[in-house]
PDB file of C-alpha atoms in Angstrom:
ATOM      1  CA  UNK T   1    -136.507  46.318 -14.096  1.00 56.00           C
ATOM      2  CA  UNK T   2    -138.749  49.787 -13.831  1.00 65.00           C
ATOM      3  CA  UNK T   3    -138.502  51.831 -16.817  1.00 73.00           C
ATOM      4  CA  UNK T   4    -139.283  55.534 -17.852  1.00 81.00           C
ATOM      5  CA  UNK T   5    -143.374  55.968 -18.149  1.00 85.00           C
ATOM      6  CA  UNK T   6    -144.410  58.587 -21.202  1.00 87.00           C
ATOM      7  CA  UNK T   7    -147.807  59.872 -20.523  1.00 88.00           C
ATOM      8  CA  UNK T   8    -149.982  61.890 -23.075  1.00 90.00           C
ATOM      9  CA  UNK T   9    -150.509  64.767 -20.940  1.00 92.00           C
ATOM     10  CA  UNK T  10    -147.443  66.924 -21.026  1.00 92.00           C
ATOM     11  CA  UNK T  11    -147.963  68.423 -17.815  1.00 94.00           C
ATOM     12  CA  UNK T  12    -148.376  64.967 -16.023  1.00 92.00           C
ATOM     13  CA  UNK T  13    -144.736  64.183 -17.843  1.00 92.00           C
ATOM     14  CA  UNK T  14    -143.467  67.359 -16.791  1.00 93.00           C
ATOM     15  CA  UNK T  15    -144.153  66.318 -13.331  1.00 93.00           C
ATOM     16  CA  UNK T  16    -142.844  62.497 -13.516  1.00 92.00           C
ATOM     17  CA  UNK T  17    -140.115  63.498 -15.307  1.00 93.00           C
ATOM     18  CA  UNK T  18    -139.151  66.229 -11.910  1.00 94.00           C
ATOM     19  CA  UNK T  19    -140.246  63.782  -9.192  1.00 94.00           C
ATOM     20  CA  UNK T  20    -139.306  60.329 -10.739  1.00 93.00           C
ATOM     21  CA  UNK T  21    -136.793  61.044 -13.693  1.00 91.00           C
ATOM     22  CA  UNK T  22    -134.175  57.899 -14.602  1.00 91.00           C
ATOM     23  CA  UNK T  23    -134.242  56.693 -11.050  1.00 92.00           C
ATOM     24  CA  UNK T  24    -134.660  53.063 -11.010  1.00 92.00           C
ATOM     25  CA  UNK T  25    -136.070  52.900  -7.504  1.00 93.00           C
ATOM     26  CA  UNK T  26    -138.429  55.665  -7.432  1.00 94.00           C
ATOM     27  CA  UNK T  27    -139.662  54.249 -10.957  1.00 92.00           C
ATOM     28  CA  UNK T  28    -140.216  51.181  -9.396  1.00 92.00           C
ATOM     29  CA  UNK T  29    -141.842  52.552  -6.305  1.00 93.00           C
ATOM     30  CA  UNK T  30    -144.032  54.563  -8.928  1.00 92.00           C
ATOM     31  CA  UNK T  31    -145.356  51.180 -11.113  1.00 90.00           C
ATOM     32  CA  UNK T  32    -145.904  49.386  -7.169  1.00 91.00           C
ATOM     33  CA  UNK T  33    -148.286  52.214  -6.490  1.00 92.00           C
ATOM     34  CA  UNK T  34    -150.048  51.900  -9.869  1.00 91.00           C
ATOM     35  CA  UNK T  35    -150.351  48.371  -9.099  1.00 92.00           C
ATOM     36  CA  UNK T  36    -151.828  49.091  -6.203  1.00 93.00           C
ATOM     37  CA  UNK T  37    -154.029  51.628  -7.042  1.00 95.00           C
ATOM     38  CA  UNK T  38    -155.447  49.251 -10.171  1.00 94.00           C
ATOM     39  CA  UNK T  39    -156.425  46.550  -6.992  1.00 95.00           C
ATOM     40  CA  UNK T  40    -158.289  48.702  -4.928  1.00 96.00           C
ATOM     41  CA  UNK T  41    -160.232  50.225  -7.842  1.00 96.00           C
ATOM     42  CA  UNK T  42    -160.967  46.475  -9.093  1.00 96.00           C
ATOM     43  CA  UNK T  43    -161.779  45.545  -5.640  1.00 97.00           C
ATOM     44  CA  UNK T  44    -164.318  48.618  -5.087  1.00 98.00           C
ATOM     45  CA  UNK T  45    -165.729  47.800  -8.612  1.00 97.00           C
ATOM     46  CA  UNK T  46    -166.495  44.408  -8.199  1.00 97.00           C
ATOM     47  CA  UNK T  47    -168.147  45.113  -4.591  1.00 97.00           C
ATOM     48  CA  UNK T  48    -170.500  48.454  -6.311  1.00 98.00           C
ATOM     49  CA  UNK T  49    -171.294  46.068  -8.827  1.00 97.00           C
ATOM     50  CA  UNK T  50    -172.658  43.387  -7.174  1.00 97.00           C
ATOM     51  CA  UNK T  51    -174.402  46.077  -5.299  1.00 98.00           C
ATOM     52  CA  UNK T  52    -172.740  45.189  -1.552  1.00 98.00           C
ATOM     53  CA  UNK T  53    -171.608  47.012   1.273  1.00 98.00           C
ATOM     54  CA  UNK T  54    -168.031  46.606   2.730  1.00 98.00           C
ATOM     55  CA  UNK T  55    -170.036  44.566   5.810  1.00 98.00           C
ATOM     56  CA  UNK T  56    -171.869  42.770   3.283  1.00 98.00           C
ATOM     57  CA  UNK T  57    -168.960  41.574   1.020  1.00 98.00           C
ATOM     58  CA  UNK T  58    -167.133  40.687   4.024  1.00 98.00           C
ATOM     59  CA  UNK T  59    -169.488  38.232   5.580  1.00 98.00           C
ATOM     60  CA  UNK T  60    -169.518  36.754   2.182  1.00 97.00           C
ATOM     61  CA  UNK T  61    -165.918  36.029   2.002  1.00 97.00           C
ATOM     62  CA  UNK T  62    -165.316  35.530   6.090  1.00 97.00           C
ATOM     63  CA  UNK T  63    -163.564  38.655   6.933  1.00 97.00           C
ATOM     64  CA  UNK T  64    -164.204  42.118   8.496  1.00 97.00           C
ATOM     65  CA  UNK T  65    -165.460  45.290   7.243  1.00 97.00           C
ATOM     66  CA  UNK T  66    -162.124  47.055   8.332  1.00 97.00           C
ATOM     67  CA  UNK T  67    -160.478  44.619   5.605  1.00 97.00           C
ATOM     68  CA  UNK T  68    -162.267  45.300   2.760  1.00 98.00           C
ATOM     69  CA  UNK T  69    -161.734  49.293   4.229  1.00 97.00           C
ATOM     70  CA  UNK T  70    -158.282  48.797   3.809  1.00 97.00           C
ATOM     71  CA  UNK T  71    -157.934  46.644   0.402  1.00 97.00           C
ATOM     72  CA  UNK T  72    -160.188  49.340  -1.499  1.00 97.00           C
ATOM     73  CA  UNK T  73    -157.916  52.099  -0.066  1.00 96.00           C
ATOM     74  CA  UNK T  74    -155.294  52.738  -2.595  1.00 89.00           C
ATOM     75  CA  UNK T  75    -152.308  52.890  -0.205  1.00 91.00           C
ATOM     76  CA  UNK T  76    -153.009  49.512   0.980  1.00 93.00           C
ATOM     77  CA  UNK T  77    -149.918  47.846   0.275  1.00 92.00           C
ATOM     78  CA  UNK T  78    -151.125  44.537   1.298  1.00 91.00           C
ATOM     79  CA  UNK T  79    -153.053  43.077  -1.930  1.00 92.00           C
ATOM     80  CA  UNK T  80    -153.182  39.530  -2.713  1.00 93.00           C
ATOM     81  CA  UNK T  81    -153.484  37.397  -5.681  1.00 93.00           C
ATOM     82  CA  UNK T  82    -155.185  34.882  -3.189  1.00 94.00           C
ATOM     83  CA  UNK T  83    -157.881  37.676  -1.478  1.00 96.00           C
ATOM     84  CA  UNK T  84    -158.639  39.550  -4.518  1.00 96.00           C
ATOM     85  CA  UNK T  85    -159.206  35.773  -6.007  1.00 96.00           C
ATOM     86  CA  UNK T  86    -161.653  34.974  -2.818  1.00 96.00           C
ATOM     87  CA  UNK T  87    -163.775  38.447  -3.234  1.00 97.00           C
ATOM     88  CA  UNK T  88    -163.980  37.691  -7.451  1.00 97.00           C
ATOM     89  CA  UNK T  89    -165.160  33.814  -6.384  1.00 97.00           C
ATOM     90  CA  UNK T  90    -167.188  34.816  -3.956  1.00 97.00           C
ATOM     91  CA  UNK T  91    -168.960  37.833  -6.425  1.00 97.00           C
ATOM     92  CA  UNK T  92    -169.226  34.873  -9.440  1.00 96.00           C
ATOM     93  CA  UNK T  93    -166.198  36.505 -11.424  1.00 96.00           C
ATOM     94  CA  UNK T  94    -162.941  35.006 -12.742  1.00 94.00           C
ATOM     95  CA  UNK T  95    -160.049  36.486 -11.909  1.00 92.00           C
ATOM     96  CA  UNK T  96    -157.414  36.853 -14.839  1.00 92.00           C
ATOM     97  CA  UNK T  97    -153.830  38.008 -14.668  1.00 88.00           C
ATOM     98  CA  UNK T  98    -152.439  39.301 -17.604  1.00 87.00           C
ATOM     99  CA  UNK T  99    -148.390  40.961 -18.550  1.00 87.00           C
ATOM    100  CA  UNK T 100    -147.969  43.155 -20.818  1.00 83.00           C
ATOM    101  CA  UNK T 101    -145.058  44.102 -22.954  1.00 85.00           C
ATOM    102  CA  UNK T 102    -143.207  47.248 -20.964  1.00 76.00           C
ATOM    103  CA  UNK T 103    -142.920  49.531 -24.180  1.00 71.00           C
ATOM    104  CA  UNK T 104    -139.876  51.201 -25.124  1.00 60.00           C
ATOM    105  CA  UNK T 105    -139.804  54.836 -25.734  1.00 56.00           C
ATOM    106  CA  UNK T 106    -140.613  55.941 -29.108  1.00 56.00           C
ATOM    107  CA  UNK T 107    -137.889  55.467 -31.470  1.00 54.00           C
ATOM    108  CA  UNK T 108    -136.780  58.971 -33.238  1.00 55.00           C
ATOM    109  CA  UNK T 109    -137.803  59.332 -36.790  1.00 56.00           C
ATOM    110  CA  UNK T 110    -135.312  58.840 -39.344  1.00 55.00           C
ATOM    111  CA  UNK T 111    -134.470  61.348 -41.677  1.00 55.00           C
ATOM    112  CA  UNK T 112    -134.852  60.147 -45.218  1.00 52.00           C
ATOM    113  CA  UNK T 113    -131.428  60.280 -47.401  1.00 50.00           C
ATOM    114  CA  UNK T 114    -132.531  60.738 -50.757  1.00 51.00           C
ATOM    115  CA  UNK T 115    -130.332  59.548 -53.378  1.00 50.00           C
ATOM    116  CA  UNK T 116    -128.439  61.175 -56.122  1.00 50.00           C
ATOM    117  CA  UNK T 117    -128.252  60.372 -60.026  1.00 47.00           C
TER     118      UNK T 117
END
């Protein structure tokens, strides 16, 4: 179940609030994209790292180029537990998956009742 994202900046709230708002599906759409996004970034960071080229890393692992193109490319819909394992093996790194609690939107302060004597 998707739920409402609160960002810091209130312009970039501003905006998820007009284009993605309470609805379930385009909330979930939005957190697939940010997963996305997260793999290609750790897949480009691991290769920079190591100090590789797309051809290089790809030899190393037995694929092409053109597939290491596409799984660094943040639209890439494709990612795998099992490739992104294979490049982290291959670059002597552990992978590690980790969940995190979804948080809740900020509960709304109480107003103290002060009692009388």
């Amino acid at each position: 179940m998707a739920t409402k994202r609160r960002f810091k900046s209130g312009a970039v709230q501003e905006l998820y609030e007009e284009l993605i708002g309470d609805d379930p599906t385009r909330q979930e759409e939005f957190e697939e994209g940010i997963v996305n996004i997260e793999a290609a970034q750790l897949i480009y960071d691991m290769r920079t790292k190591a100090g590789l080229s797309q051809r290089a890393l790809a030899s190393k692992i037995g694929t092409s180029a053109s597939a290491i193109n596409r799984l660094e490319s943040a639209d890439y819909e494709g990612h795998t537990i099992g490739m992104v394992r294979r490049i982290a093996t291959a670059l002597n790194r552990r992978l590690e998956l980790r969940a995190v609690p979804i948080k809740a939107a900020p509960a709304k302060p109480r107003t103290a009742v002060k009692a009388h004597r």
